[in-house]
mmCIF file of C-alpha atoms and ligand atoms in Angstrom:
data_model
loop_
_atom_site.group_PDB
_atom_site.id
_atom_site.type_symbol
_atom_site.label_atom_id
_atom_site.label_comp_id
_atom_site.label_asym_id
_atom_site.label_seq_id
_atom_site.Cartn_x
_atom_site.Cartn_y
_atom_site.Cartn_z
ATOM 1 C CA UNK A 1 0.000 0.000 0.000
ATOM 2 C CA UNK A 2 2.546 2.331 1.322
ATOM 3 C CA UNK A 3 4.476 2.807 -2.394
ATOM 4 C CA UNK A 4 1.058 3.488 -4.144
ATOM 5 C CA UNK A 5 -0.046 5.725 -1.417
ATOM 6 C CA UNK A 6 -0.542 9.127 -2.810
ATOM 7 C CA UNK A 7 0.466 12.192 -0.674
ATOM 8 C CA UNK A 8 -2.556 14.079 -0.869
ATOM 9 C CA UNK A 9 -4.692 11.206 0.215
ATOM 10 C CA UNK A 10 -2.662 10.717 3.475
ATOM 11 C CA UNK A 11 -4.805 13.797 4.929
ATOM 12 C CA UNK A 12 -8.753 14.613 4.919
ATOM 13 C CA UNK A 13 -10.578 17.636 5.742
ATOM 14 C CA UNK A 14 -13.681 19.806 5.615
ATOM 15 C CA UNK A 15 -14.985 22.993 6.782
ATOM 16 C CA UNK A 16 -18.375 23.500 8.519
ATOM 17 C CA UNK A 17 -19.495 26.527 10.324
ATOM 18 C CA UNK A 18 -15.956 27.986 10.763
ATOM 19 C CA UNK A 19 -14.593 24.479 12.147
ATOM 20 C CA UNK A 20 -12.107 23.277 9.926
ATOM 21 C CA UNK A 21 -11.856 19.457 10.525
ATOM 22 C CA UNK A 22 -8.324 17.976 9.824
ATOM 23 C CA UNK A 23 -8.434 14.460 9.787
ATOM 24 C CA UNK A 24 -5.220 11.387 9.535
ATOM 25 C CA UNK A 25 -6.132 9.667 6.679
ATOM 26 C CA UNK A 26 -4.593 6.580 6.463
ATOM 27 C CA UNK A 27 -6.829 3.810 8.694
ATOM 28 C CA UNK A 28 -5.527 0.926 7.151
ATOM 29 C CA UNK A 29 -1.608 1.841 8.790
ATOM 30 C CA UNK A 30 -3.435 3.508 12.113
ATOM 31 C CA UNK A 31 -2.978 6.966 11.132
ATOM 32 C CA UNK A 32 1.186 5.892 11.431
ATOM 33 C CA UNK A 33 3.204 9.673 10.448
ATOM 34 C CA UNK A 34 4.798 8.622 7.152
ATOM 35 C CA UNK A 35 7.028 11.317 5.762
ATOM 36 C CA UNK A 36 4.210 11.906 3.005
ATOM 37 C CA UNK A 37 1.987 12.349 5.931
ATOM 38 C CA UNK A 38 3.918 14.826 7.573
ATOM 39 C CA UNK A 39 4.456 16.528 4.280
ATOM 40 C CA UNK A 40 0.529 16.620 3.401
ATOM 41 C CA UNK A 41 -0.103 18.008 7.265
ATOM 42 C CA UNK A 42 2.073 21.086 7.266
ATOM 43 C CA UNK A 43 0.080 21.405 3.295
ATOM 44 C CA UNK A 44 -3.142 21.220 4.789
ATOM 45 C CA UNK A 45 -2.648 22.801 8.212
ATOM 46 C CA UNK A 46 -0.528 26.071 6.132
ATOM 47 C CA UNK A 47 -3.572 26.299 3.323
ATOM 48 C CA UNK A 48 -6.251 26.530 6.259
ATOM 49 C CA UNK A 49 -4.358 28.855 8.917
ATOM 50 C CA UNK A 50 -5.421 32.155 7.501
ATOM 51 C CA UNK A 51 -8.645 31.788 6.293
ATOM 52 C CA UNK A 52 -11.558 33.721 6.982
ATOM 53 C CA UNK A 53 -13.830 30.946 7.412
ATOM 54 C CA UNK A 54 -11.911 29.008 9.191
ATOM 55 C CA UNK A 55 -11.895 30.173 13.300
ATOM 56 C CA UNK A 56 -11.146 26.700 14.652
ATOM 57 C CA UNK A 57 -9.015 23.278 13.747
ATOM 58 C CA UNK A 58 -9.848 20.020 15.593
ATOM 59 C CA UNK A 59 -7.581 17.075 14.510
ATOM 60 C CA UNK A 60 -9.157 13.686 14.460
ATOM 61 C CA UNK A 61 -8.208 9.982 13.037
ATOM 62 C CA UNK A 62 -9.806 8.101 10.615
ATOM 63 C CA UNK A 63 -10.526 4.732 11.659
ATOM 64 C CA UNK A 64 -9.814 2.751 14.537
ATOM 65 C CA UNK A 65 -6.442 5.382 15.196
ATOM 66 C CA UNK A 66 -6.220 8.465 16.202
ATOM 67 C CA UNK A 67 -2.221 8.204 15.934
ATOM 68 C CA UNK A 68 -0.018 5.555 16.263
ATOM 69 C CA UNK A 69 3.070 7.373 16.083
ATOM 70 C CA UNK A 70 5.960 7.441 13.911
ATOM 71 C CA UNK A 71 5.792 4.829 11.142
ATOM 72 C CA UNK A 72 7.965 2.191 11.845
ATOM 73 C CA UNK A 73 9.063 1.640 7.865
ATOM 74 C CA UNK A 74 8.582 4.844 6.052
ATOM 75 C CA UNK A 75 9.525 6.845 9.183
ATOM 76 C CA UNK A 76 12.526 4.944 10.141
ATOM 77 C CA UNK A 77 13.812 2.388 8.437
ATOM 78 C CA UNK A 78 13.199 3.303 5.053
ATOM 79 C CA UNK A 79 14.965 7.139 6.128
ATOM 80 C CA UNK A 80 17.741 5.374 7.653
ATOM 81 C CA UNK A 81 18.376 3.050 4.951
ATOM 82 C CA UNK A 82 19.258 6.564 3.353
ATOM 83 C CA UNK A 83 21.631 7.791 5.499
ATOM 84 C CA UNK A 84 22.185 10.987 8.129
ATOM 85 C CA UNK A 85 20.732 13.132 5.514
ATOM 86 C CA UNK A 86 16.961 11.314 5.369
ATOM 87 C CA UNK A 87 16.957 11.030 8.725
ATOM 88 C CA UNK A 88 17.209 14.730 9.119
ATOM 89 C CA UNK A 89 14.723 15.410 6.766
ATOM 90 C CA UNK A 90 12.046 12.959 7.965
ATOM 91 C CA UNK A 91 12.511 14.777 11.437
ATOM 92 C CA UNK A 92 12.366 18.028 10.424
ATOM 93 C CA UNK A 93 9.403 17.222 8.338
ATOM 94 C CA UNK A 94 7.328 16.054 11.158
ATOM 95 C CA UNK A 95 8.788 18.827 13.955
ATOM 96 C CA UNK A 96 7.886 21.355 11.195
ATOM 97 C CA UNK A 97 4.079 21.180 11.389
ATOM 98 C CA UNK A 98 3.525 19.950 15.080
ATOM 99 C CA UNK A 99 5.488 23.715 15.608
ATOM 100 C CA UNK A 100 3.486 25.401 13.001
ATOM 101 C CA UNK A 101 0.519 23.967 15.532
ATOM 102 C CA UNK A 102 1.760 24.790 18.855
ATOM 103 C CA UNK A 103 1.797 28.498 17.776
ATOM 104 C CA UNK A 104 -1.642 28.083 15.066
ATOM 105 C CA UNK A 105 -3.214 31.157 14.544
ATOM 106 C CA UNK A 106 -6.174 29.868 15.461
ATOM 107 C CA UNK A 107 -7.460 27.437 18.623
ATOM 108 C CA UNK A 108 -6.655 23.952 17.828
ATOM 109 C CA UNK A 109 -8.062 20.887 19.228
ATOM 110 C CA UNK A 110 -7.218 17.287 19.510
ATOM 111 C CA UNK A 111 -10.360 14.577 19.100
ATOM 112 C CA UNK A 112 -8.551 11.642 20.332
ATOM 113 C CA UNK A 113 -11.152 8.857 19.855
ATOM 114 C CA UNK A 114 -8.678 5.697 19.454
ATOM 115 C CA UNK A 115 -4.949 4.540 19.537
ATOM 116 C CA UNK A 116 -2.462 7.264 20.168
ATOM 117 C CA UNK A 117 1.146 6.594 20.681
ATOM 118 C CA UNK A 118 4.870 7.990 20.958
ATOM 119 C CA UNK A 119 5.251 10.312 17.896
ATOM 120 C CA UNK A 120 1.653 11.333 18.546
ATOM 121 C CA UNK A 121 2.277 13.009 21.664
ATOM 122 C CA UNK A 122 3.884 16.202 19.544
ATOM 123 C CA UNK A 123 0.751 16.879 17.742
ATOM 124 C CA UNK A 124 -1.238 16.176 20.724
ATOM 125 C CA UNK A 125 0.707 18.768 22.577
ATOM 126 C CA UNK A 126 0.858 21.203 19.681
ATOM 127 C CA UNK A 127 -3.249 21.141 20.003
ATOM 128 C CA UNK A 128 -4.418 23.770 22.477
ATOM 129 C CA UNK A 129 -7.185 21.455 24.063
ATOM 130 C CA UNK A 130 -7.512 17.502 23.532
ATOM 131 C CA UNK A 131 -10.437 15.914 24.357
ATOM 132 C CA UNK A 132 -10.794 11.645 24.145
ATOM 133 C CA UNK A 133 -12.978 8.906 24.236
ATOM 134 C CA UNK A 134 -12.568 6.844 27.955
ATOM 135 C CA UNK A 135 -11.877 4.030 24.883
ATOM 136 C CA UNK A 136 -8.721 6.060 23.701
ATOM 137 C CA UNK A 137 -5.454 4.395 24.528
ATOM 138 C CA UNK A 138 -2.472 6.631 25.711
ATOM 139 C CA UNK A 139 1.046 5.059 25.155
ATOM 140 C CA UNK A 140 4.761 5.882 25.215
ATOM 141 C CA UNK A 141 5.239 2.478 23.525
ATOM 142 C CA UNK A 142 9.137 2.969 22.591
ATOM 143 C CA UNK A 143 10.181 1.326 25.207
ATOM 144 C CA UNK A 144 8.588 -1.843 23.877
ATOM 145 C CA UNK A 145 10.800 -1.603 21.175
ATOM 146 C CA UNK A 146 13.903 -0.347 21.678
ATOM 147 C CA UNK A 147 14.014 3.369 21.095
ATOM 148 C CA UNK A 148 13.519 6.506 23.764
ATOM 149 C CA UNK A 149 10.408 8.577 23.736
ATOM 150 C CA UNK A 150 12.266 10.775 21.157
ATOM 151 C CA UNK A 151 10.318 13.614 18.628
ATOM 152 C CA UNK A 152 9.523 15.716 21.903
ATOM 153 C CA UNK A 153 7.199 12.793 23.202
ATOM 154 C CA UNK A 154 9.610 12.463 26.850
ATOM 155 C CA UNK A 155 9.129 16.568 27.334
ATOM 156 C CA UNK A 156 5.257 16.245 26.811
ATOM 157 C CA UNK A 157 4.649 13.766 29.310
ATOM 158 C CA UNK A 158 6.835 15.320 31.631
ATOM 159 C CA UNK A 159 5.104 19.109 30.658
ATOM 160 C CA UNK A 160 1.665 17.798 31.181
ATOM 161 C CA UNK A 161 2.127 15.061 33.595
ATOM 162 C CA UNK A 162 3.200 14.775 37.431
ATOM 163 C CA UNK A 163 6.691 13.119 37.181
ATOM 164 C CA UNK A 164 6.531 9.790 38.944
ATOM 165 C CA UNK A 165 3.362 9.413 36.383
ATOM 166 C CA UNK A 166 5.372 10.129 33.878
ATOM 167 C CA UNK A 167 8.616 8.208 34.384
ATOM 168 C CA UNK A 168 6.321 4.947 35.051
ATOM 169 C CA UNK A 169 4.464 5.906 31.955
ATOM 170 C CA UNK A 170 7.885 6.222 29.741
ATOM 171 C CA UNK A 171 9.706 3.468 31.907
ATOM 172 C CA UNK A 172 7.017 0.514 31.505
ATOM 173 C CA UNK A 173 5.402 1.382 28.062
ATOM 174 C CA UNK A 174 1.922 0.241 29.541
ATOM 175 C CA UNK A 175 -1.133 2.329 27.716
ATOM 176 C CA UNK A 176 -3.493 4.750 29.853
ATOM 177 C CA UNK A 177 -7.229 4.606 28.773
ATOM 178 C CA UNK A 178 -8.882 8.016 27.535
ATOM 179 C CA UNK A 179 -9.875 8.298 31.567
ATOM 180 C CA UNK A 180 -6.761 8.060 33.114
ATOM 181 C CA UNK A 181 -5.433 10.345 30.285
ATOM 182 C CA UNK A 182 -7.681 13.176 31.580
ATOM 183 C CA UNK A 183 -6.627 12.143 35.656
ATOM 184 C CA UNK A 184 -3.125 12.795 34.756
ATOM 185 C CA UNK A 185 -3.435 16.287 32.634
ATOM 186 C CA UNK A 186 -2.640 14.409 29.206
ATOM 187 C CA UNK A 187 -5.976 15.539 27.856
ATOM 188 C CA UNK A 188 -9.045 18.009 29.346
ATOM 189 C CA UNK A 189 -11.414 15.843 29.482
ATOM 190 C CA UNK A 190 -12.361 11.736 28.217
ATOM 191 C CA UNK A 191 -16.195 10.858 27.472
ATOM 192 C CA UNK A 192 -17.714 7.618 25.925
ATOM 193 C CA UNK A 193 -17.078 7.539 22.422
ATOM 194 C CA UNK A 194 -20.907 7.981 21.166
ATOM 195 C CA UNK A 195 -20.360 12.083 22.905
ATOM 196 C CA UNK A 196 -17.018 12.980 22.012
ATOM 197 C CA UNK A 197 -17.550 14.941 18.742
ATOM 198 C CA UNK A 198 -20.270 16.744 20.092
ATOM 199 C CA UNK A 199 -19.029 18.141 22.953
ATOM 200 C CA UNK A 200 -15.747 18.889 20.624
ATOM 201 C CA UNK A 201 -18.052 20.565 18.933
ATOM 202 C CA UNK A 202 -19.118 22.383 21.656
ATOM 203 C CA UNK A 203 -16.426 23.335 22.157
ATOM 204 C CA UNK A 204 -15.320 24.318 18.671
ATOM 205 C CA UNK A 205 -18.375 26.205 18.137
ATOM 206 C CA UNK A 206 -17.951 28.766 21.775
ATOM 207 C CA UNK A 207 -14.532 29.468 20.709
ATOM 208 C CA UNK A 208 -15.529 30.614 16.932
ATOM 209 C CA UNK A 209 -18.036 32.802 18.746
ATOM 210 C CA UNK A 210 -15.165 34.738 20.253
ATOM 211 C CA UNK A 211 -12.398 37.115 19.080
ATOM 212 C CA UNK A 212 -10.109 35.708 17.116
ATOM 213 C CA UNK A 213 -7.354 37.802 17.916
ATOM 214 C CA UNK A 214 -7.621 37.494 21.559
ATOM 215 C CA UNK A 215 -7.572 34.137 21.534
ATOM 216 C CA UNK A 216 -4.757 33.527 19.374
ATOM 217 C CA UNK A 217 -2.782 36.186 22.446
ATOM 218 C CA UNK A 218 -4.403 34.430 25.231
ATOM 219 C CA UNK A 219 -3.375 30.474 23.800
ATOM 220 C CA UNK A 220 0.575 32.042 23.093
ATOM 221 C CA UNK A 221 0.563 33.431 26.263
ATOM 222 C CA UNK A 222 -0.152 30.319 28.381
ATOM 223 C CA UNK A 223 2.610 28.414 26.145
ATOM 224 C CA UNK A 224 4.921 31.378 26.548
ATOM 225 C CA UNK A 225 5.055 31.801 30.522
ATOM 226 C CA UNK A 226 5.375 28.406 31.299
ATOM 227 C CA UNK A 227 9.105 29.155 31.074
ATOM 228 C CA UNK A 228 9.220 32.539 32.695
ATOM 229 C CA UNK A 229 9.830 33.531 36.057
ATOM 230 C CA UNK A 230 6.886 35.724 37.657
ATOM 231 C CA UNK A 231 8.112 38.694 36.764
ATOM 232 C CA UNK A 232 9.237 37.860 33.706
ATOM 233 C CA UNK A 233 5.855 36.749 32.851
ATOM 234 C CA UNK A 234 4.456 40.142 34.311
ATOM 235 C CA UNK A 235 6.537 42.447 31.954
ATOM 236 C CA UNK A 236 5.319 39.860 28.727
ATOM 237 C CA UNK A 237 2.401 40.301 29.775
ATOM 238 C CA UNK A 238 2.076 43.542 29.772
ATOM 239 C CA UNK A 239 3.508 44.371 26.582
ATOM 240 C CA UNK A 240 1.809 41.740 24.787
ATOM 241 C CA UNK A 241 -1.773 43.348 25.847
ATOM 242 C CA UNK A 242 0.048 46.530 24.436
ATOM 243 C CA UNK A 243 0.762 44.182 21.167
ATOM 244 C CA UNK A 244 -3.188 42.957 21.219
ATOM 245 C CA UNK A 245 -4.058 46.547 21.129
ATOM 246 C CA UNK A 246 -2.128 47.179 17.994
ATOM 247 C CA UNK A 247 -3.124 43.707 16.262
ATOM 248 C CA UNK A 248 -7.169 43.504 17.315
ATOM 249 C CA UNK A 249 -7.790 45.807 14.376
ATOM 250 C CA UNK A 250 -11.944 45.296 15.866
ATOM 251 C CA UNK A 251 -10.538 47.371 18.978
ATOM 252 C CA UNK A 252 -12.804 44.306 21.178
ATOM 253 C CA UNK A 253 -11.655 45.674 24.370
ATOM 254 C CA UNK A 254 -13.236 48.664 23.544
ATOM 255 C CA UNK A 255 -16.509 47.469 21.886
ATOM 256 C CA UNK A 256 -16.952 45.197 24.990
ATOM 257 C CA UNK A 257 -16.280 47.901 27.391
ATOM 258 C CA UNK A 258 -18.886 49.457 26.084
ATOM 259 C CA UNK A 259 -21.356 46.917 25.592
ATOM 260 C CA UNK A 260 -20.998 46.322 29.597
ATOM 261 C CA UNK A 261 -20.526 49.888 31.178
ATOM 262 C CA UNK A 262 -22.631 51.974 28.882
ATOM 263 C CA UNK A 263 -25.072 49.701 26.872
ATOM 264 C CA UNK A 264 -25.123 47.206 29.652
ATOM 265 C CA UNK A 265 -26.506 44.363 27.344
ATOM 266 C CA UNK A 266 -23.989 42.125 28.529
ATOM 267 C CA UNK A 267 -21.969 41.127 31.227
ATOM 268 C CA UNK A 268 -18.301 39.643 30.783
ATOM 269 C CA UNK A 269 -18.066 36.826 33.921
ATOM 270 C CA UNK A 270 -21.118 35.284 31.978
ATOM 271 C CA UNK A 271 -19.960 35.361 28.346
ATOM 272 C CA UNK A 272 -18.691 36.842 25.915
ATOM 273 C CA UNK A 273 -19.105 40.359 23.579
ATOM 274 C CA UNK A 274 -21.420 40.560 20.960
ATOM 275 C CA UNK A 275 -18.336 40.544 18.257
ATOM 276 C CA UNK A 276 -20.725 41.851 15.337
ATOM 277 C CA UNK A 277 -21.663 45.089 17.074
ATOM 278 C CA UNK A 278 -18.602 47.257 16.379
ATOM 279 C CA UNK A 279 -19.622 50.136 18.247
ATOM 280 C CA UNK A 280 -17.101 51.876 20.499
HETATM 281 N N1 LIG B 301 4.228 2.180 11.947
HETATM 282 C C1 LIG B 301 4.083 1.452 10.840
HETATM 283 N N2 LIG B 301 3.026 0.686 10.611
HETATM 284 C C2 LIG B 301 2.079 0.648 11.557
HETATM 285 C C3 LIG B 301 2.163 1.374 12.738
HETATM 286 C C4 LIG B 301 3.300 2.177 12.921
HETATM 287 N N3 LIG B 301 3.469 2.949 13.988
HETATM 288 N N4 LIG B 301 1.073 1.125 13.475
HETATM 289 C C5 LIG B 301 0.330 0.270 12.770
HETATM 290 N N5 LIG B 301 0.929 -0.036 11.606
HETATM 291 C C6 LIG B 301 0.474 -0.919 10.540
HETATM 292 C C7 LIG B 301 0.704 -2.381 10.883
HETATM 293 O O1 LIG B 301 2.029 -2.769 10.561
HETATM 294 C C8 LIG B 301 -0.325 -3.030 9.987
HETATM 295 O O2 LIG B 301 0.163 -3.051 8.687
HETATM 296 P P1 LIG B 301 -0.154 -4.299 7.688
HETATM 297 O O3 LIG B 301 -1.645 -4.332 7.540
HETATM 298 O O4 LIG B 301 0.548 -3.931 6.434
HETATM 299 O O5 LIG B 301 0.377 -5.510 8.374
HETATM 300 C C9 LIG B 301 -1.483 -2.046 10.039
HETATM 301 O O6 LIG B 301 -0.931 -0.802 10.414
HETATM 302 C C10 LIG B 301 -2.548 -2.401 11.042
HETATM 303 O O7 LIG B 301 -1.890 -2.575 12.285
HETATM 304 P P2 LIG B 301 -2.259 -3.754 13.299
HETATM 305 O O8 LIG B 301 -1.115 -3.886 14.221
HETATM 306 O O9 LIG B 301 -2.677 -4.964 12.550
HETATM 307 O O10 LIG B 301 -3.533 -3.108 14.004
HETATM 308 P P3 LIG B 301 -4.131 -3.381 15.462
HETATM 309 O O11 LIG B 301 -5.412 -2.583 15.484
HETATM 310 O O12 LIG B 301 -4.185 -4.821 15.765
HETATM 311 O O13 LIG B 301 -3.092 -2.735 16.489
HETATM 312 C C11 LIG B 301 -1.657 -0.923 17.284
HETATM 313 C C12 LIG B 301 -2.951 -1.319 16.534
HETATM 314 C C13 LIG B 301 -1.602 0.588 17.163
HETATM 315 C C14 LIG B 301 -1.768 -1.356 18.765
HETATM 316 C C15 LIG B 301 -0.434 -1.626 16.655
HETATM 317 O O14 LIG B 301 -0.495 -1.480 15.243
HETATM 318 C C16 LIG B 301 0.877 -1.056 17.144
HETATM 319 O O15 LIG B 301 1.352 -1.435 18.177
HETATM 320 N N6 LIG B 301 1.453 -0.097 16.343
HETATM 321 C C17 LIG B 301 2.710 0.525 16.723
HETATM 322 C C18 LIG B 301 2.466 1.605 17.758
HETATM 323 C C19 LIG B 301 3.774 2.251 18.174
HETATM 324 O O16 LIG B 301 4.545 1.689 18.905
HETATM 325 N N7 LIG B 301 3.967 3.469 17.746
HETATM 326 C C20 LIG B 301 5.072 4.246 18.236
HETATM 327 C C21 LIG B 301 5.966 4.621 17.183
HETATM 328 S S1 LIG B 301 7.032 5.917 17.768
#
């Protein structure tokens, strides 16, 4: 299959009511990331980032998969048969869109309904919220088979999850059910299976509702003072509200202020702005 496999087929998607839906594509190799995979993701995920109908991305998996990490022959052996140099490439291929994620202009969510292993963990971080069926299964399977947690995968689970959880994770290459993936902070929340697109679209569908631009400041910021000290955080903070200012060309802050002091049709700890009135 793998050597007729075309490129563009290796990733699906379609856009409904400002959701884009990204979907792995290839179910009959559980979603593996091929280096045409990889390739067809950073195509995809680039073509979508900017457009005006498009205010959310939530990646899901074809078939029984949501991920099963790397693939074992296109990833590595067949890029090692060709040397340093395909190595590289295959890496930087797959690090390239999992980082064009992490910082996505627009809120991204994982829909893990299925398997989801080792490589996986880089676009599951990358995705601002991941939701999964209690039927998911959650593994750092490289120790099975004789590799580290490499592609970022060690660095999620110890970001995300309390360290002795995550060294017995890493250490005994057992999987976690969608359940025990929400317990230990690997995902927001796990559901059955029959609910988990629509409260992802729930979700989805609040988050189109609000201002874009804040958003996008609000999501960088989390990622962003997770290194920092306090006050280091303080100062970035400060001058990237000053940056918002600049970049919400829809001046919200302004509209909102409005629409709560002056108009009061609405009140801010119980939702948010009306976005189409532009008044000031
Ligand atoms: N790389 C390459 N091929 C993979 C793959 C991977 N990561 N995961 C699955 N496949 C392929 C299998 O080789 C098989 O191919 P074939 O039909 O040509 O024989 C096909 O996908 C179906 O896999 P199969 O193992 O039969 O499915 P399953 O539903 O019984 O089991 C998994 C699913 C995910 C538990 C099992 O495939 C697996 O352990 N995959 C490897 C997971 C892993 O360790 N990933 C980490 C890599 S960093």
């Amino acid at each position: 299959m793998s050597t007729e496999e075309r490129e563009e087929d290796t990733v699906r998607y379609e856009i409904e009511n400002n959701i884009a839906w990204v979907y792995y594509n290839r179910p009959a190799k559980r979603n593996a990331q091929s280096p045409k995979l990889n390739r067809q993701m950073l195509k995809v995920i680039t073509e979508l980032e900017f457009r005006d109908d498009v205010g959310v991305l939530v990646l899901g998996g074809e078939g029984p998969a949501w991920c099963a990490g790397m693939d074992l022959k296109e990833y590595f052996r067949e890029t090692e048969a060709e040397g340093l140099h395909g190595v590289r490439k295959a890496q930087r291929e797959a690090y390239a869109w999992w980082e064009r994620l992490r910082w996505y202009q627009k809120p991204t969510i994982a829909m893990v309904h299925g398997w989801c292993f080792g490589g996986a963990y880089g676009p599951l971080f990358a995705c601002d919220l991941a939701f999964a069926a209690d039927e998911a299964q959650f593994g750092l399977s490289e120790v099975n088979w004789g590799i580290l947690p490499g592609g970022g995968a060690t660095k999620v689970a110890v970001d995300l999850m309390p360290m002795r959880v995550a060294m017995y994770h890493a250490m005994m290459g057992e999987n976690l059910s969608g359940q025990d993936a929400a317990r230990y902070n690997l995902v927001n929340e796990s559901m059955p299976a029959d609910q988990l697109k629509a409260r992802v679209t729930a979700v989805a569908s609040k988050l189109v509702e609000k201002n874009w631009a804040t958003v996008k400041y609000t999501k960088d910021a989390v990622r962003r003072v997770k290194e920092m000290t306090y006050d280091n955080a303080e100062d970035y903070l400060i001058r990237l509200q000053e940056g918002l200012n600049w970049f919400d060309k829809s001046d919200g802050r302004h509209v909102a202020m409005k629409q709560f002091l002056d108009d009061k049709t609405f009140k801010p700890g119980l939702g948010h702005y009306d976005k189409n009135k532009t008044e000031v």
